[in-house]
Amino acid sequence: GAVVSQHPSRVICKSGTSVKIECRSLDFQATTMFWYRQFPKQSLMLMATSNEGSKATYEQGVEKDKFLINHASLTLSTLTVTSAHPEDSSFYICSAQGPNRYEQYFGPGTRLTVT
Amino acid sequence: GENVEQHPSTLSVQEGDSAVIKCTYSDSASNYFPWYKQELGKGPQLIIDIRSNVGEKKDQRIAVTLNKTAKHFSLHITETQPEDSAVYFCAATLISGSARQLTFGSGTQLTVLP
């Protein structure tokens, strides 16, 4: 199957700082990527849909100025958590729409801890 | 919008037994139904999917069935092994020309007891 990577896998940052998470499709081009947040023992919560070359579409209740998304190429999307606070601590997962344009392949996730 | 319900939330089976997880969806227009396996601390892995033009799909020990009339689909795992222990999520969406988000079920924690 298609491979999606995320970097970093874990990050600890201090409150008030910004953190960037990268999502890459390694063996296919993805015009659309998705960013999710997952709390312990819960399902995936879609944060935003990222389309290459255009602005991301954010889900209701997600602050676009806090969670900056850039999809600059067909293989890379980035999520920047700005001015992070402890409540932003979570597991962030990206997915990329596959070559058939309907499957979604997920990255391994990034565990963010804000102290 | 689409709503997906998943049952049970937890499931324990003996090694070698079968496991069945069921999902129902609300939007009759949905036509693509993937299943994901998520191990602790990892991202979800696509394990099998089905489109609405077929009623069943099988891949080795894993099978998915779809009943469009009743709007439900199920994951069947036969001859379960300890490494099948994980959280399983079902999802539904409408395949169209543009990207469509998946609507996920709430997940099932499967534990295979050795």
GROMACS .gro file of C-alpha atoms in nm:
model
  229
    1GLY     CA    1   0.000   0.000   0.000
    2ALA     CA    2   0.086   0.369  -0.019
    3VAL     CA    3   0.320   0.503   0.249
    4VAL     CA    4   0.273   0.825   0.444
    5SER     CA    5   0.534   0.953   0.686
    6GLN     CA    6   0.514   1.210   0.963
    7HIS     CA    7   0.787   1.399   1.137
    8PRO     CA    8   0.851   1.429   1.421
    9SER     CA    9   0.695   1.126   1.587
   10ARG     CA   10   0.713   1.290   1.927
   11VAL     CA   11   0.769   1.649   2.033
   12ILE     CA   12   0.773   1.824   2.366
   13CYS     CA   13   0.758   2.202   2.366
   14LYS     CA   14   0.708   2.482   2.612
   15SER     CA   15   0.388   2.676   2.636
   16GLY     CA   16   0.384   2.972   2.397
   17THR     CA   17   0.615   2.822   2.137
   18SER     CA   18   0.520   2.697   1.789
   19VAL     CA   19   0.561   2.346   1.655
   20LYS     CA   20   0.563   2.228   1.294
   21ILE     CA   21   0.458   1.877   1.193
   22GLU     CA   22   0.536   1.744   0.846
   23CYS     CA   23   0.330   1.493   0.652
   24ARG     CA   24   0.474   1.334   0.339
   25SER     CA   25   0.338   1.089   0.086
   26LEU     CA   26   0.645   0.882  -0.002
   27ASP     CA   27   0.548   0.689  -0.313
   28PHE     CA   28   0.253   0.873  -0.457
   29GLN     CA   29   0.130   1.222  -0.518
   30ALA     CA   30  -0.150   1.348  -0.300
   31THR     CA   31  -0.346   1.653  -0.405
   32THR     CA   32  -0.547   1.624  -0.086
   33MET     CA   33  -0.428   1.555   0.266
   34PHE     CA   34  -0.624   1.556   0.589
   35TRP     CA   35  -0.522   1.648   0.943
   36TYR     CA   36  -0.679   1.476   1.241
   37ARG     CA   37  -0.654   1.504   1.614
   38GLN     CA   38  -0.711   1.206   1.841
   39PHE     CA   39  -0.768   1.207   2.214
   40PRO     CA   40  -0.700   0.894   2.422
   41LYS     CA   41  -0.949   0.614   2.361
   42GLN     CA   42  -1.145   0.824   2.114
   43SER     CA   43  -1.204   0.828   1.742
   44LEU     CA   44  -1.031   1.055   1.495
   45MET     CA   45  -1.148   1.415   1.480
   46LEU     CA   46  -1.099   1.585   1.144
   47MET     CA   47  -0.936   1.924   1.183
   48ALA     CA   48  -0.890   2.035   0.824
   49THR     CA   49  -0.865   1.932   0.462
   50SER     CA   50  -0.550   2.042   0.286
   51ASN     CA   51  -0.542   2.084  -0.091
   52GLU     CA   52  -0.220   2.139  -0.281
   53GLY     CA   53  -0.181   2.496  -0.392
   54SER     CA   54  -0.488   2.633  -0.215
   55LYS     CA   55  -0.604   2.729   0.131
   56ALA     CA   56  -0.702   2.458   0.372
   57THR     CA   57  -1.063   2.403   0.468
   58TYR     CA   58  -1.108   2.392   0.843
   59GLU     CA   59  -1.377   2.208   1.034
   60GLN     CA   60  -1.612   2.401   1.256
   61GLY     CA   61  -1.453   2.494   1.585
   62VAL     CA   62  -1.092   2.460   1.464
   63GLU     CA   63  -0.899   2.787   1.482
   64LYS     CA   64  -0.727   2.841   1.149
   65ASP     CA   65  -0.492   3.102   1.296
   66LYS     CA   66  -0.376   2.857   1.560
   67PHE     CA   67  -0.341   2.553   1.339
   68LEU     CA   68  -0.167   2.673   1.025
   69ILE     CA   69  -0.171   2.432   0.733
   70ASN     CA   70   0.044   2.457   0.424
   71HIS     CA   71   0.029   2.214   0.132
   72ALA     CA   72   0.306   2.346  -0.086
   73SER     CA   73   0.368   2.037  -0.297
   74LEU     CA   74   0.198   1.718  -0.407
   75THR     CA   75   0.389   1.520  -0.145
   76LEU     CA   76   0.413   1.751   0.155
   77SER     CA   77   0.168   1.915   0.392
   78THR     CA   78   0.264   2.084   0.717
   79LEU     CA   79   0.066   2.163   1.030
   80THR     CA   80   0.201   2.436   1.256
   81VAL     CA   81   0.058   2.467   1.603
   82THR     CA   82   0.117   2.830   1.696
   83SER     CA   83   0.153   2.957   2.051
   84ALA     CA   84   0.095   2.610   2.185
   85HIS     CA   85  -0.070   2.557   2.522
   86PRO     CA   86  -0.108   2.246   2.735
   87GLU     CA   87  -0.461   2.189   2.603
   88ASP     CA   88  -0.310   2.146   2.256
   89SER     CA   89  -0.133   1.834   2.376
   90SER     CA   90  -0.267   1.548   2.168
   91PHE     CA   91  -0.195   1.288   1.900
   92TYR     CA   92  -0.198   1.451   1.557
   93ILE     CA   93  -0.237   1.230   1.252
   94CYS     CA   94  -0.232   1.315   0.884
   95SER     CA   95  -0.368   1.117   0.593
   96ALA     CA   96  -0.322   1.143   0.220
   97GLN     CA   97  -0.574   1.065  -0.046
   98GLY     CA   98  -0.441   0.775  -0.250
   99PRO     CA   99  -0.386   0.739  -0.624
  100ASN     CA  100  -0.739   0.611  -0.675
  101ARG     CA  101  -0.863   0.934  -0.515
  102TYR     CA  102  -1.080   0.769  -0.255
  103GLU     CA  103  -0.860   0.567  -0.023
  104GLN     CA  104  -0.696   0.748   0.263
  105TYR     CA  105  -0.358   0.638   0.392
  106PHE     CA  106  -0.255   0.754   0.736
  107GLY     CA  107   0.077   0.861   0.874
  108PRO     CA  108   0.213   0.715   1.198
  109GLY     CA  109   0.105   1.017   1.402
  110THR     CA  110   0.282   1.282   1.609
  111ARG     CA  111   0.252   1.293   1.986
  112LEU     CA  112   0.263   1.657   2.095
  113THR     CA  113   0.316   1.742   2.460
  114VAL     CA  114   0.306   2.106   2.567
  115THR     CA  115   0.453   2.177   2.908
  116GLY     CA  116  -2.430   1.476   0.712
  117GLU     CA  117  -2.319   1.118   0.751
  118ASN     CA  118  -2.330   0.946   1.090
  119VAL     CA  119  -2.160   0.613   1.155
  120GLU     CA  120  -2.231   0.398   1.458
  121GLN     CA  121  -2.001   0.112   1.555
  122HIS     CA  122  -2.056  -0.182   1.789
  123PRO     CA  123  -1.931  -0.324   2.013
  124SER     CA  124  -1.694  -0.078   2.175
  125THR     CA  125  -1.490  -0.362   2.323
  126LEU     CA  126  -1.460  -0.724   2.214
  127SER     CA  127  -1.260  -1.006   2.366
  128VAL     CA  128  -1.218  -1.339   2.188
  129GLN     CA  129  -1.009  -1.649   2.238
  130GLU     CA  130  -0.726  -1.706   1.996
  131GLY     CA  131  -0.853  -1.898   1.697
  132ASP     CA  132  -1.211  -1.778   1.733
  133SER     CA  133  -1.381  -1.534   1.497
  134ALA     CA  134  -1.453  -1.167   1.565
  135VAL     CA  135  -1.727  -0.957   1.412
  136ILE     CA  136  -1.758  -0.580   1.430
  137LYS     CA  137  -2.065  -0.404   1.298
  138CYS     CA  138  -2.129  -0.052   1.170
  139THR     CA  139  -2.437   0.131   1.050
  140TYR     CA  140  -2.444   0.447   0.844
  141SER     CA  141  -2.713   0.707   0.789
  142ASP     CA  142  -2.649   0.854   0.443
  143SER     CA  143  -2.777   0.622   0.172
  144ALA     CA  144  -2.558   0.804  -0.080
  145SER     CA  145  -2.236   0.678   0.084
  146ASN     CA  146  -2.063   0.428  -0.142
  147TYR     CA  147  -1.719   0.359   0.004
  148PHE     CA  148  -1.657   0.182   0.335
  149PRO     CA  149  -1.301   0.127   0.460
  150TRP     CA  150  -1.184  -0.043   0.777
  151TYR     CA  151  -0.877   0.065   0.970
  152LYS     CA  152  -0.667  -0.106   1.235
  153GLN     CA  153  -0.489   0.115   1.486
  154GLU     CA  154  -0.227  -0.021   1.719
  155LEU     CA  155  -0.135   0.168   2.033
  156GLY     CA  156   0.061   0.485   1.956
  157LYS     CA  157   0.042   0.438   1.581
  158GLY     CA  158  -0.161   0.575   1.294
  159PRO     CA  159  -0.457   0.383   1.149
  160GLN     CA  160  -0.375   0.124   0.884
  161LEU     CA  161  -0.617   0.052   0.600
  162ILE     CA  162  -0.688  -0.322   0.616
  163ILE     CA  163  -0.980  -0.369   0.381
  164ASP     CA  164  -1.241  -0.162   0.203
  165ILE     CA  165  -1.556  -0.219   0.004
  166ARG     CA  166  -1.749  -0.018  -0.249
  167SER     CA  167  -2.123  -0.026  -0.274
  168ASN     CA  168  -2.129  -0.218  -0.601
  169VAL     CA  169  -2.033  -0.539  -0.421
  170GLY     CA  170  -2.178  -0.714  -0.120
  171GLU     CA  171  -1.870  -0.890   0.015
  172LYS     CA  172  -1.494  -0.875  -0.010
  173LYS     CA  173  -1.239  -1.108   0.139
  174ASP     CA  174  -0.866  -1.088   0.197
  175GLN     CA  175  -0.721  -1.395   0.368
  176ARG     CA  176  -0.861  -1.396   0.726
  177ILE     CA  177  -1.043  -1.067   0.688
  178ALA     CA  178  -1.376  -1.009   0.516
  179VAL     CA  179  -1.621  -0.724   0.493
  180THR     CA  180  -1.990  -0.752   0.411
  181LEU     CA  181  -2.220  -0.471   0.305
  182ASN     CA  182  -2.599  -0.454   0.318
  183LYS     CA  183  -2.701  -0.138   0.133
  184THR     CA  184  -3.069  -0.180   0.205
  185ALA     CA  185  -3.015  -0.194   0.580
  186LYS     CA  186  -2.724   0.049   0.561
  187HIS     CA  187  -2.486  -0.160   0.760
  188PHE     CA  188  -2.150  -0.323   0.702
  189SER     CA  189  -1.944  -0.562   0.908
  190LEU     CA  190  -1.584  -0.671   0.953
  191HIS     CA  191  -1.519  -1.039   1.003
  192ILE     CA  192  -1.185  -1.171   1.127
  193THR     CA  193  -1.143  -1.547   1.132
  194GLU     CA  194  -0.881  -1.756   1.315
  195THR     CA  195  -0.789  -1.460   1.531
  196GLN     CA  196  -0.432  -1.423   1.654
  197PRO     CA  197  -0.289  -1.213   1.941
  198GLU     CA  198  -0.143  -0.971   1.685
  199ASP     CA  199  -0.497  -0.890   1.574
  200SER     CA  200  -0.544  -0.710   1.908
  201ALA     CA  201  -0.592  -0.341   1.827
  202VAL     CA  202  -0.859  -0.074   1.785
  203TYR     CA  203  -1.062  -0.110   1.467
  204PHE     CA  204  -1.245   0.180   1.305
  205CYS     CA  205  -1.504   0.166   1.032
  206ALA     CA  206  -1.571   0.464   0.809
  207ALA     CA  207  -1.802   0.575   0.531
  208THR     CA  208  -1.794   0.835   0.257
  209LEU     CA  209  -1.929   0.923  -0.085
  210ILE     CA  210  -1.675   0.889  -0.362
  211SER     CA  211  -1.705   1.187  -0.592
  212GLY     CA  212  -1.485   1.396  -0.818
  213SER     CA  213  -1.358   1.604  -0.531
  214ALA     CA  214  -1.203   1.495  -0.204
  215ARG     CA  215  -1.453   1.380   0.052
  216GLN     CA  216  -1.381   1.333   0.417
  217LEU     CA  217  -1.434   1.003   0.591
  218THR     CA  218  -1.687   0.974   0.870
  219PHE     CA  219  -1.550   0.738   1.131
  220GLY     CA  220  -1.718   0.510   1.377
  221SER     CA  221  -1.624   0.532   1.744
  222GLY     CA  222  -1.390   0.234   1.733
  223THR     CA  223  -1.378  -0.120   1.872
  224GLN     CA  224  -1.103  -0.238   2.104
  225LEU     CA  225  -1.041  -0.600   2.006
  226THR     CA  226  -0.847  -0.817   2.246
  227VAL     CA  227  -0.743  -1.166   2.139
  228LEU     CA  228  -0.668  -1.379   2.441
  229PRO     CA  229  -0.393  -1.641   2.399
   0.00000   0.00000   0.00000
